[in-house]
Coordinates of C-alpha atoms and ligand atoms in Angstrom, one line a residue:
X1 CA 130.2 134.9 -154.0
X2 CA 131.9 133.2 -157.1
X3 CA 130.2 129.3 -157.0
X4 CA 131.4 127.5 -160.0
X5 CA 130.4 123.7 -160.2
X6 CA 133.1 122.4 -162.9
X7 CA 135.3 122.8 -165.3
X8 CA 136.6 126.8 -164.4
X9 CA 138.3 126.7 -160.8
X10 CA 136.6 128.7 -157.8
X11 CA 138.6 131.6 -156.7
X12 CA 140.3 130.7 -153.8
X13 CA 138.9 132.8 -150.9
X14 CA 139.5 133.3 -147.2
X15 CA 137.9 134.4 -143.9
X16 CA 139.4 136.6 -141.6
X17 CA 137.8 136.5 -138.4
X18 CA 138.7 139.1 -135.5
X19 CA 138.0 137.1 -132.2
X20 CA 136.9 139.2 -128.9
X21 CA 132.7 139.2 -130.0
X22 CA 130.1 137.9 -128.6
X23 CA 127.4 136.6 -130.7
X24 CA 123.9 137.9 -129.9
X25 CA 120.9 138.3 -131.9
X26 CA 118.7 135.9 -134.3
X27 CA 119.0 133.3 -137.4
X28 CA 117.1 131.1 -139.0
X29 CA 118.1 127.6 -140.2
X30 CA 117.1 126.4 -143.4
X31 CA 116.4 123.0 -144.9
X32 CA 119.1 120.3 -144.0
X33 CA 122.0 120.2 -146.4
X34 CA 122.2 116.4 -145.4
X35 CA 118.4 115.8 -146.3
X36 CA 117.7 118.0 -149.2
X37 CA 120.5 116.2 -151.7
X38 CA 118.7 112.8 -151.0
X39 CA 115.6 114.3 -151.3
X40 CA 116.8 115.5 -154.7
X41 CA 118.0 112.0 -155.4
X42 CA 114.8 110.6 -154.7
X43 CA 112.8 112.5 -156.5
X44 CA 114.4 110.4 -159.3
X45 CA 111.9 107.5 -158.6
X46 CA 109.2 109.3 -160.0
X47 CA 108.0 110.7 -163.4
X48 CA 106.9 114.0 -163.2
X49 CA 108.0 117.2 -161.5
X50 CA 108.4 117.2 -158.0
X51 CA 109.3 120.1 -155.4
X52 CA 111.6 120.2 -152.4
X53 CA 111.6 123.2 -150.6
X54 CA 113.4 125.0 -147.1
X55 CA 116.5 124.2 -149.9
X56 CA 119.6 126.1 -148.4
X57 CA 121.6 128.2 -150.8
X58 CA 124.7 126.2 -150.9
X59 CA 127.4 124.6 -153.7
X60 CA 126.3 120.9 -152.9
X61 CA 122.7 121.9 -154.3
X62 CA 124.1 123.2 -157.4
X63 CA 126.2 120.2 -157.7
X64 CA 123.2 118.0 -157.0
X65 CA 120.9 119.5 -159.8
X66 CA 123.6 119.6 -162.3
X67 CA 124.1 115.8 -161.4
X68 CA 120.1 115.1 -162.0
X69 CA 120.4 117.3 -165.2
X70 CA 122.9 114.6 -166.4
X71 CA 120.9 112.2 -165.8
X72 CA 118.2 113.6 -168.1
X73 CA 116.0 116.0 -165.6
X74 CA 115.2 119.4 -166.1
X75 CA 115.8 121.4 -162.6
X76 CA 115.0 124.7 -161.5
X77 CA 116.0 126.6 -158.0
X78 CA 114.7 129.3 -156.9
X79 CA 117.1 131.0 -154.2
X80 CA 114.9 133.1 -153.2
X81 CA 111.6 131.0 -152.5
X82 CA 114.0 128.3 -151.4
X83 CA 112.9 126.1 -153.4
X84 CA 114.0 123.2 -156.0
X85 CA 111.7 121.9 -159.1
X86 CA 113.0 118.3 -160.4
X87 CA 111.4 117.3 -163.6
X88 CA 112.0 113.6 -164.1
X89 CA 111.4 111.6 -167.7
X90 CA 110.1 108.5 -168.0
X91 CA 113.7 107.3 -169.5
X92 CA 116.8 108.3 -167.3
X93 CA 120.4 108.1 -168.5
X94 CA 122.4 106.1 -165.7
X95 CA 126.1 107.2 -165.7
X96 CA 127.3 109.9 -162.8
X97 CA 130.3 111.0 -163.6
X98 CA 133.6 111.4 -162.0
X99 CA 133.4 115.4 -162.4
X100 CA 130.2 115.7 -159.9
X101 CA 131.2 112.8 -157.6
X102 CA 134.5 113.4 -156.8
X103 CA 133.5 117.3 -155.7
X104 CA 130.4 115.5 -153.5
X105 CA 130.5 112.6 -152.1
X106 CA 127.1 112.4 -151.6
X107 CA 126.1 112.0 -155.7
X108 CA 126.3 108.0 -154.5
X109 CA 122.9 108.4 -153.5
X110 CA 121.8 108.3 -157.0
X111 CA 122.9 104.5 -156.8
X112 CA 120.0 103.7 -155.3
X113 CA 117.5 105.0 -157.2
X114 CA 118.8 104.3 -160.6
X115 CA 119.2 101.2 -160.2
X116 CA 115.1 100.8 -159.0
X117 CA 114.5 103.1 -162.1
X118 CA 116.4 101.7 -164.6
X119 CA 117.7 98.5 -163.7
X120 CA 121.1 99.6 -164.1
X121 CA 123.7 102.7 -162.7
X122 CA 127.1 103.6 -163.7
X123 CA 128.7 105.8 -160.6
X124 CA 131.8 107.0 -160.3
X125 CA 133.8 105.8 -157.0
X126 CA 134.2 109.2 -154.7
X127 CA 137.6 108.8 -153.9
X128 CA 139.8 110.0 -151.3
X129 CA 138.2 112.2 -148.3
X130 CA 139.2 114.4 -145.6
X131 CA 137.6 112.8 -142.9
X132 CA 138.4 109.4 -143.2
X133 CA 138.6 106.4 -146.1
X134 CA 134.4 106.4 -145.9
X135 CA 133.7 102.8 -147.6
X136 CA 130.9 102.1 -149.6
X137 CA 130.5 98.0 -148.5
X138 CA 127.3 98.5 -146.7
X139 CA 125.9 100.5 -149.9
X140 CA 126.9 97.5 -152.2
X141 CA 125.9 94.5 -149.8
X142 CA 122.8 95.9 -149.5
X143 CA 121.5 96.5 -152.9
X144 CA 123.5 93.2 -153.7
X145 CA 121.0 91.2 -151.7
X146 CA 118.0 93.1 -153.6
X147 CA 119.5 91.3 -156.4
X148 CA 122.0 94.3 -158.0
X149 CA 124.9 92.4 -159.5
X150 CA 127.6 95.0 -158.9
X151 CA 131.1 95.4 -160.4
X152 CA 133.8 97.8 -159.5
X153 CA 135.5 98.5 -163.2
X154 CA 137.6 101.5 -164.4
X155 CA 137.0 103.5 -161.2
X156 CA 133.1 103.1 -161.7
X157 CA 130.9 101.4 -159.4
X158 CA 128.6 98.8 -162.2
X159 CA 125.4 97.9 -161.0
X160 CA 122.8 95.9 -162.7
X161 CA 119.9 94.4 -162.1
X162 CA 118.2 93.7 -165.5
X163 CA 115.3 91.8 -164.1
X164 CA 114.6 94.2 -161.3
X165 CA 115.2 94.1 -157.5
X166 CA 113.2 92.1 -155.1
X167 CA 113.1 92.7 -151.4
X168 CA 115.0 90.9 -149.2
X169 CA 116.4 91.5 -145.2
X170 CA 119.6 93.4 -144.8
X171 CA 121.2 93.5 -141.9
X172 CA 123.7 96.2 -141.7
X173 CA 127.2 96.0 -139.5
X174 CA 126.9 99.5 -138.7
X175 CA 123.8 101.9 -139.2
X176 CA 125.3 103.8 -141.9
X177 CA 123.4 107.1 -142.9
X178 CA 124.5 106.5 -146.6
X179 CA 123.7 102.8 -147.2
X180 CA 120.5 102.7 -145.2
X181 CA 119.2 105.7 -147.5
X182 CA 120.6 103.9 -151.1
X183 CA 118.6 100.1 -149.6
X184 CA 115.5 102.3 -149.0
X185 CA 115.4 104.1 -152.1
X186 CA 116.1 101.2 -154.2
X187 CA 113.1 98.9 -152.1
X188 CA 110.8 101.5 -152.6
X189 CA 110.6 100.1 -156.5
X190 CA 111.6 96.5 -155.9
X191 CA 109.0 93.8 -155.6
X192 CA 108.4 91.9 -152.4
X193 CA 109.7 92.8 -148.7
X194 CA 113.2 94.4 -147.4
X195 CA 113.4 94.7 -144.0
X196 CA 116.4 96.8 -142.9
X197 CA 118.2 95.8 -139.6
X198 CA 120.2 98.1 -137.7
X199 CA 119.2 101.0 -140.3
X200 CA 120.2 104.5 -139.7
X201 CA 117.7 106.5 -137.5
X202 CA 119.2 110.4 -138.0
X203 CA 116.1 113.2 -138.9
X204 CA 117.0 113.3 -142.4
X205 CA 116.8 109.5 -142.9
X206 CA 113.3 110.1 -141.5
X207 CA 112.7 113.0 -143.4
X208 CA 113.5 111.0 -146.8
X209 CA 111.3 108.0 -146.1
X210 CA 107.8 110.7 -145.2
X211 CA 109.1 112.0 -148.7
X212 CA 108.7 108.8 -150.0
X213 CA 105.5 107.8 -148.2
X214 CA 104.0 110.8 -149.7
X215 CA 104.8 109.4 -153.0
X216 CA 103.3 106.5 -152.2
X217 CA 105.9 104.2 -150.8
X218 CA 104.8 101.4 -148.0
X219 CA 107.7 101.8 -145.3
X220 CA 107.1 101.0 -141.5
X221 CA 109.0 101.4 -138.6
X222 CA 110.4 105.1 -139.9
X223 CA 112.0 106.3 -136.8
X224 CA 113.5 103.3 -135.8
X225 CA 116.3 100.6 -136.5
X226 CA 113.9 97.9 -138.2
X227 CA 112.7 99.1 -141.9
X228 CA 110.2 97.3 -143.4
X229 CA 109.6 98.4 -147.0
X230 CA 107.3 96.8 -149.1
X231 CA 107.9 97.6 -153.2
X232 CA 105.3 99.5 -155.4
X233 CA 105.0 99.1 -159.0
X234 CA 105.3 103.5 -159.3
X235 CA 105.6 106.5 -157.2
X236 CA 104.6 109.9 -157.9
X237 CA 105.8 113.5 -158.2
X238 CA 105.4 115.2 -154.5
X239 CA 106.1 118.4 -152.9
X240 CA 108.0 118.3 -149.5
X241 CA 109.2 120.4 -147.5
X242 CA 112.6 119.5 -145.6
X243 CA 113.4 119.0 -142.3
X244 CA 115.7 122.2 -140.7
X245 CA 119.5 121.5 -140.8
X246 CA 120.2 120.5 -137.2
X247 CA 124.1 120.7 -137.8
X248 CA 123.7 124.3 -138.7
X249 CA 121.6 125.3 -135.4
X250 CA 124.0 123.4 -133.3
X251 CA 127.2 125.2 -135.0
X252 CA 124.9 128.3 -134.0
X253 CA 124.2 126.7 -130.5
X254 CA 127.6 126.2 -129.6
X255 CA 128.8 129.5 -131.1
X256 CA 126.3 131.1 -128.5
X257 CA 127.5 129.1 -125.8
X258 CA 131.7 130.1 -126.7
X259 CA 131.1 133.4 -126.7
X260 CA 129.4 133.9 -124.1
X261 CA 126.3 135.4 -125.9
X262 CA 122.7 134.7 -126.8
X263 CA 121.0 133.0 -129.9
X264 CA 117.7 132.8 -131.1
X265 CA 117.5 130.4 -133.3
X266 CA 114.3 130.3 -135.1
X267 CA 113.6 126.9 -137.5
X268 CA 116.2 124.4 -135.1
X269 CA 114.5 121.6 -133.7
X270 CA 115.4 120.8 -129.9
X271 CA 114.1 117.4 -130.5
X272 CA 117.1 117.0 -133.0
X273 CA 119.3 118.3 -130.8
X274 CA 118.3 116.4 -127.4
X275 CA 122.4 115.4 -126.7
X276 CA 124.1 118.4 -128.2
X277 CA 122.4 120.3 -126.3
X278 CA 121.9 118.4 -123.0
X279 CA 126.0 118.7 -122.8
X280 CA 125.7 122.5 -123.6
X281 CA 123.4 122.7 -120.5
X282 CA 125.9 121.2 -119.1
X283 CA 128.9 123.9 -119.1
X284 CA 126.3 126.2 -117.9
X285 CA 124.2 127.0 -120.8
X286 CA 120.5 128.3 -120.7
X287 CA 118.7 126.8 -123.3
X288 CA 114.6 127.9 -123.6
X289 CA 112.3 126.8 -126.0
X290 CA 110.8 129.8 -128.1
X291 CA 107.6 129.1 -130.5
X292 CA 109.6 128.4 -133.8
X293 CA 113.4 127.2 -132.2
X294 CA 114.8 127.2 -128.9
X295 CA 117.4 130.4 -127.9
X296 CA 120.9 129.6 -126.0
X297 CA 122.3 131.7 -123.5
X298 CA 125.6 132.0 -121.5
X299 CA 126.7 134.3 -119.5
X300 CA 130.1 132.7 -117.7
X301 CA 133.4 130.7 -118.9
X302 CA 131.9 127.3 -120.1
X303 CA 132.6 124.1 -118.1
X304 CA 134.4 121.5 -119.8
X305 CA 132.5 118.3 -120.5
X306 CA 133.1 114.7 -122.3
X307 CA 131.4 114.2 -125.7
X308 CA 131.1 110.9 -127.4
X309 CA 129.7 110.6 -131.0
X310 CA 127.8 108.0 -132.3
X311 CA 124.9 107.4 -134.9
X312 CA 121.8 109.3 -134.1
X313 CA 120.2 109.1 -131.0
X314 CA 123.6 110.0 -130.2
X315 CA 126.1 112.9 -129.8
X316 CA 126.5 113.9 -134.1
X317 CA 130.0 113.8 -135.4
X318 CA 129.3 116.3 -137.7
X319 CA 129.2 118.8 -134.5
X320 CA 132.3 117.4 -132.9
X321 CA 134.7 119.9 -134.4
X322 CA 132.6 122.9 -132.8
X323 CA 132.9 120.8 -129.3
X324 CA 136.6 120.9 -130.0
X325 CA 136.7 124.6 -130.5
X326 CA 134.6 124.6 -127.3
X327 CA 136.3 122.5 -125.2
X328 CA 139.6 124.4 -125.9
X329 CA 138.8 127.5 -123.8
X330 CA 136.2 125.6 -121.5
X331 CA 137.0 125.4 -117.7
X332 CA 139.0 121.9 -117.1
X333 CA 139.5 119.3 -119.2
X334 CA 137.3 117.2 -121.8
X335 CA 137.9 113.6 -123.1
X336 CA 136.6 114.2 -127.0
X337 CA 136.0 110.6 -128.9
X338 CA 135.3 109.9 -132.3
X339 CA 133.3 106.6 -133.0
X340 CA 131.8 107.7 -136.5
X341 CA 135.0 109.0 -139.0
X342 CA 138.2 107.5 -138.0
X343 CA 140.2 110.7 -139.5
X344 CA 138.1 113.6 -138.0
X345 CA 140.8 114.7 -135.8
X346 CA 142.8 115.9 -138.8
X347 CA 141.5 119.4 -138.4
X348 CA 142.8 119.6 -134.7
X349 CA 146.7 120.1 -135.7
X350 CA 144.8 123.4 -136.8
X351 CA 143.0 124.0 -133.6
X352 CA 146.8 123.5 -132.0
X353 CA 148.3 126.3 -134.2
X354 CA 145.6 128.6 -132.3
X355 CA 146.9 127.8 -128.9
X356 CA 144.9 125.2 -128.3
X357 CA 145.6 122.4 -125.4
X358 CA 145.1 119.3 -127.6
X359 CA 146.3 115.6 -127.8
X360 CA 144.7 113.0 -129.8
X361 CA 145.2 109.4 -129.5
X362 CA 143.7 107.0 -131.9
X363 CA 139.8 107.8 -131.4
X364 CA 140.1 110.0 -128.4
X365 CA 141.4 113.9 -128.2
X366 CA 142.0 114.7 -124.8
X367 CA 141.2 119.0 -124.5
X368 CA 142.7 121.1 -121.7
X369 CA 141.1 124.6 -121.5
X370 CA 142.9 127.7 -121.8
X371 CA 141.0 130.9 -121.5
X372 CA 142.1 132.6 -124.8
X373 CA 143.4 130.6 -127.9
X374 CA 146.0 132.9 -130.0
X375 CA 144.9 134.1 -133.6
X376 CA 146.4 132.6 -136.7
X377 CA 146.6 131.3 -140.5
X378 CA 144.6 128.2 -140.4
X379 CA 143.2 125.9 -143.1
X380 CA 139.6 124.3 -143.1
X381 CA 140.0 120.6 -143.9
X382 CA 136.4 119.8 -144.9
X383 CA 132.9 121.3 -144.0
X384 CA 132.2 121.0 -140.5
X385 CA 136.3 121.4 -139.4
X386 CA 136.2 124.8 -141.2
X387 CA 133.3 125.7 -138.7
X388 CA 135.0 124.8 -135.7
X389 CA 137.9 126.9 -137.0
X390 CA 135.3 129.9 -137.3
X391 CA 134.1 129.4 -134.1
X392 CA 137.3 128.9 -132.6
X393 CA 138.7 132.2 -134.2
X394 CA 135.7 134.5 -132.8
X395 CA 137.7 133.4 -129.2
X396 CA 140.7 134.0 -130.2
X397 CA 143.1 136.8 -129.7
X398 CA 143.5 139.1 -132.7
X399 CA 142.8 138.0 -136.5
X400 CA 142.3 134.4 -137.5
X401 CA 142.3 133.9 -141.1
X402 CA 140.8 130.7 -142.3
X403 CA 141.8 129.7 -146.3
X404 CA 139.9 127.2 -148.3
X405 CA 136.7 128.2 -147.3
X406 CA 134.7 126.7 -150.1
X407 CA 134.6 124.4 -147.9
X408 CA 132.7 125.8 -145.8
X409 CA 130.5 127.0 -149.0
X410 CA 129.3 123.6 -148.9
X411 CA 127.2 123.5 -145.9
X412 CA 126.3 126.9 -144.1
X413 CA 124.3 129.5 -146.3
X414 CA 125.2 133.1 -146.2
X415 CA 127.4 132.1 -143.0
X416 CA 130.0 135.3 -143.0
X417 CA 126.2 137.8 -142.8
X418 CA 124.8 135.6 -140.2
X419 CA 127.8 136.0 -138.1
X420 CA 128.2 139.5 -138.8
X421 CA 124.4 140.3 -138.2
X422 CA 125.4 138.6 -134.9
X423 CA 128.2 141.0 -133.9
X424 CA 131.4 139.1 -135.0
X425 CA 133.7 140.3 -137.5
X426 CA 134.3 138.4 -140.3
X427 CA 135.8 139.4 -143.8
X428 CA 135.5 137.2 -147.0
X429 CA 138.4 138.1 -149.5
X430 CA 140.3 136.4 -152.2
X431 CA 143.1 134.9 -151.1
X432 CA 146.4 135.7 -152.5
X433 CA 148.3 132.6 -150.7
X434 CA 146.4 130.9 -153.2
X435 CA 146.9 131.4 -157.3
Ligands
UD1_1 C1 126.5 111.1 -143.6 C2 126.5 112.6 -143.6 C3 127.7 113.1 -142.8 C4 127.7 112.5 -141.4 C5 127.5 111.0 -141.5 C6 127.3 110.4 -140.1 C7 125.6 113.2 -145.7 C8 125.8 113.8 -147.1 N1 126.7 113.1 -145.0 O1 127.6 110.6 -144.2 O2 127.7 114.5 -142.7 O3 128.9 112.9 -140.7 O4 126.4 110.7 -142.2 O5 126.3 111.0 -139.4 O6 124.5 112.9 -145.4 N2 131.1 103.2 -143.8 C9 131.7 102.0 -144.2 N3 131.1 101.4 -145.3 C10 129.9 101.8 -145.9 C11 129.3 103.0 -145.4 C12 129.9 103.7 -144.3 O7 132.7 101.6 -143.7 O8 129.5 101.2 -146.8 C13 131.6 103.9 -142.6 C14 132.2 105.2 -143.0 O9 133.5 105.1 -143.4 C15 132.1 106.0 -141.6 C16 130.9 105.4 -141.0 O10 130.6 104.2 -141.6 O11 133.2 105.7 -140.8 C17 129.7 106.3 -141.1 O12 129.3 106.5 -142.4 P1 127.9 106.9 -142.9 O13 126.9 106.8 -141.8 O14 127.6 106.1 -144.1 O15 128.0 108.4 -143.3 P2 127.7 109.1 -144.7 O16 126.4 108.7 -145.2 O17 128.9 109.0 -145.6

């Protein structure tokens, strides 16, 4: 696979996915992608070399560890033990560039922790995205009440805060994954209180804070919407494990359930996955705990049913394209609504050129099943649409090919095998629509 981080493009490659199998058989999930590049931020807040492992073998790593290597760490990965080493100096340079952030949006994490490190962060603004205008507000309110005088200057975020952060309360509009993470790894290091109000509460915002309790952080209340965090002079190097990628194993979960076929999926955590896959029982899945994962089942047409997403406890957006795909050769009819990314629906102009029933209005989609969608050149918008599109072409009739898959490079390890080891048929090739 030809990964190239920056400066040379990335060949331009496709999928081409025969529809008609059913996928049976085992996979394994790895570390979360959405956990593993905070993790990696975080381990900026300590000197010393710390260790994340269950690290998934995906482009947003590589642009993760080149970011820290900017920033004056030495990083190693080892794709075969799964694993990351992050050696941190005691001085850190403070600029992310435009280079790294505009290719993941996720490099404004390091916000956080450089400013608690160094008192000051220069981070390129992300820019434009696929699934919606994704402000930073509740990133910059937050660390602006820990004392961060922040500037927006030559499409660079400024932040300084030469005497240091002190705690303070933050109470956020909405519980943003993003800000919650950057106010908790910038308290960690400030001195006094914060105490977070309607903070995030997804696995990997849990997953972060144990990682930064085993360095020695004070934070209470992990789990829940109230964060109390009370600042350290110093954290230390740690080695932690991350939590499995529950977006993966319910992009697995739901393939099972489309096809008609039967996954093991060793390393997902039903407890991650209470509402995903509560609605899959409900088209008529059989879902069975096994001793490291849980297994789906189907054996009939699905039964259309009515997702809503919303912030953790509740239904993930991130899996809302694969209910699409779902939904579009389910039995009946599904209202599908958005609450998290206003744009999400993008991709479903692409689910319509596959036969599907769709149409969206504002934040709902309203999906009638068929029960066949029609093979055809789509395009994968970002991540998680390009894996509906997958999914949606192994139930298609004849060849859907799927272009701009880097995409889907970003988030699903080895996905073309896993599929294949599953019985689908799926070909990577360059694509020649593309120069
Ligand atoms: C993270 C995940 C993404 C997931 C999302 C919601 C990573 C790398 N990405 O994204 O896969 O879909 O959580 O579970 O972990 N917002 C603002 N102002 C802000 C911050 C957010 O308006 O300052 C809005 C966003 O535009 C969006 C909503 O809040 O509409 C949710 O965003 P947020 O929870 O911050 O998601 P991310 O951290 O960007």
């Amino acid at each position: 696979m030809a990964r190239t981080i920056v400066g040379v493009d990335t060949v331009a490659e496709r999928f081409e996915v025969t529809g008609g199998a059913r996928l049976i058989g085992e996979v394994a999930v790895t570390g979360a992608k959405n956990s593993v590049l905070k993790l990696m931020a975080a381990a900026l807040l300590a000197q010393g070399t710390s260790t994340i492992r269950a690290v998934p073998n995906i482009l947003d790593v590589d642009i993760m560890a080149e970011l820290l290597r900017r920033l004056g760490c030495d990083v190693g990965h080892d794709v075969e033990q799964q694993l990351v080493t992050i050696s941190v100096p005691q001085t850190l340079h403070h600029q992310a560039d435009y280079d790294l952030v505009r290719k993941m949006r996720a490099s404004i994490c390091v916000l956080g922790p450089l400013i608690a490190r160094c008192g000051l962060a220069d981070v390129a603004l992300p820019g434009g995205d696929a699934i919606g205008s994704r402000g930073l507000d509740m990133h910059i309110e937050g660390l602006t009440k820990l004392g961060a005088d922040i500037q927006s200057e030559h499409g660079y975020l400024l932040a300084r805060a030469p005497q240091g952060l002190t705690g303070a309360h933050v109470a956020f509009d909405f519980p943003s994954v993003g800000a919650t993470e950057n106010v908790v790894m910038a308290a960690v290091l400030a001195s006094g209180v914060t105490v977070i109000d309607n903070a995030a509460r997804e696995p990997e915002i849990v997953d972060l804070c144990q990682m930064l309790i085993a360095m020695g952080a004070s934070i209470e209340g992990v789990g829940g919407s109230t964060l109390t965090i009370e600042g350290v002079d110093a954290l230390s190097s740690v080695d932690h494990t991350a939590v499995p990628d529950r977006v993966v194993a319910g992009t697995w979960a739901v393939g099972a359930v489309l096809t008609q076929g039967d996954i093991t999926i060793h390393g997902g955590r039903i407890d991650h996955l209470e509402l995903p896959l509560e609605k899959l029982h409900a088209c008529g899945a059989v879902i069975d705990e096994v001793a490291d994962g849980f297994r789906v089942r189907m054996s009939s047409r699905p039964q259309s049913v009515d997702v809503a997403t919303l912030p953790y406890p509740g239904f993930p957006t991130d899996l809302q394209p694969m209910i699409i795909a779902l939904a579009s050769i389910s039995e009946g009819t599904a209202m599908i609504t958005e609450n998290v990314f206003e744009a999400r629906f993008m991709f479903v102009n692409e689910m319509v050129r596959l036969g599907a029933l769709i149409r969206t209005d504002g934040h709902h989609a309203v999906v009638r099943g068929r029960p066949e969608l029609s093979g055809a050149p789509v395009r994968a918008t970002d991540i998680r649409a390009g894996a509906g599109l997958v999914l949606a072409g192994l139930v298609a009739d004849g060849i859907t090919t799927i272009s701009e898959v880097h995409h889907l490079d970003r988030g699903y390890p080895g996905f073309v095998e896993s599929l294949n080891a599953l019985g689908a048929s799926v070909v990577r090739s360059p694509d020649p629509d593309i120069g």
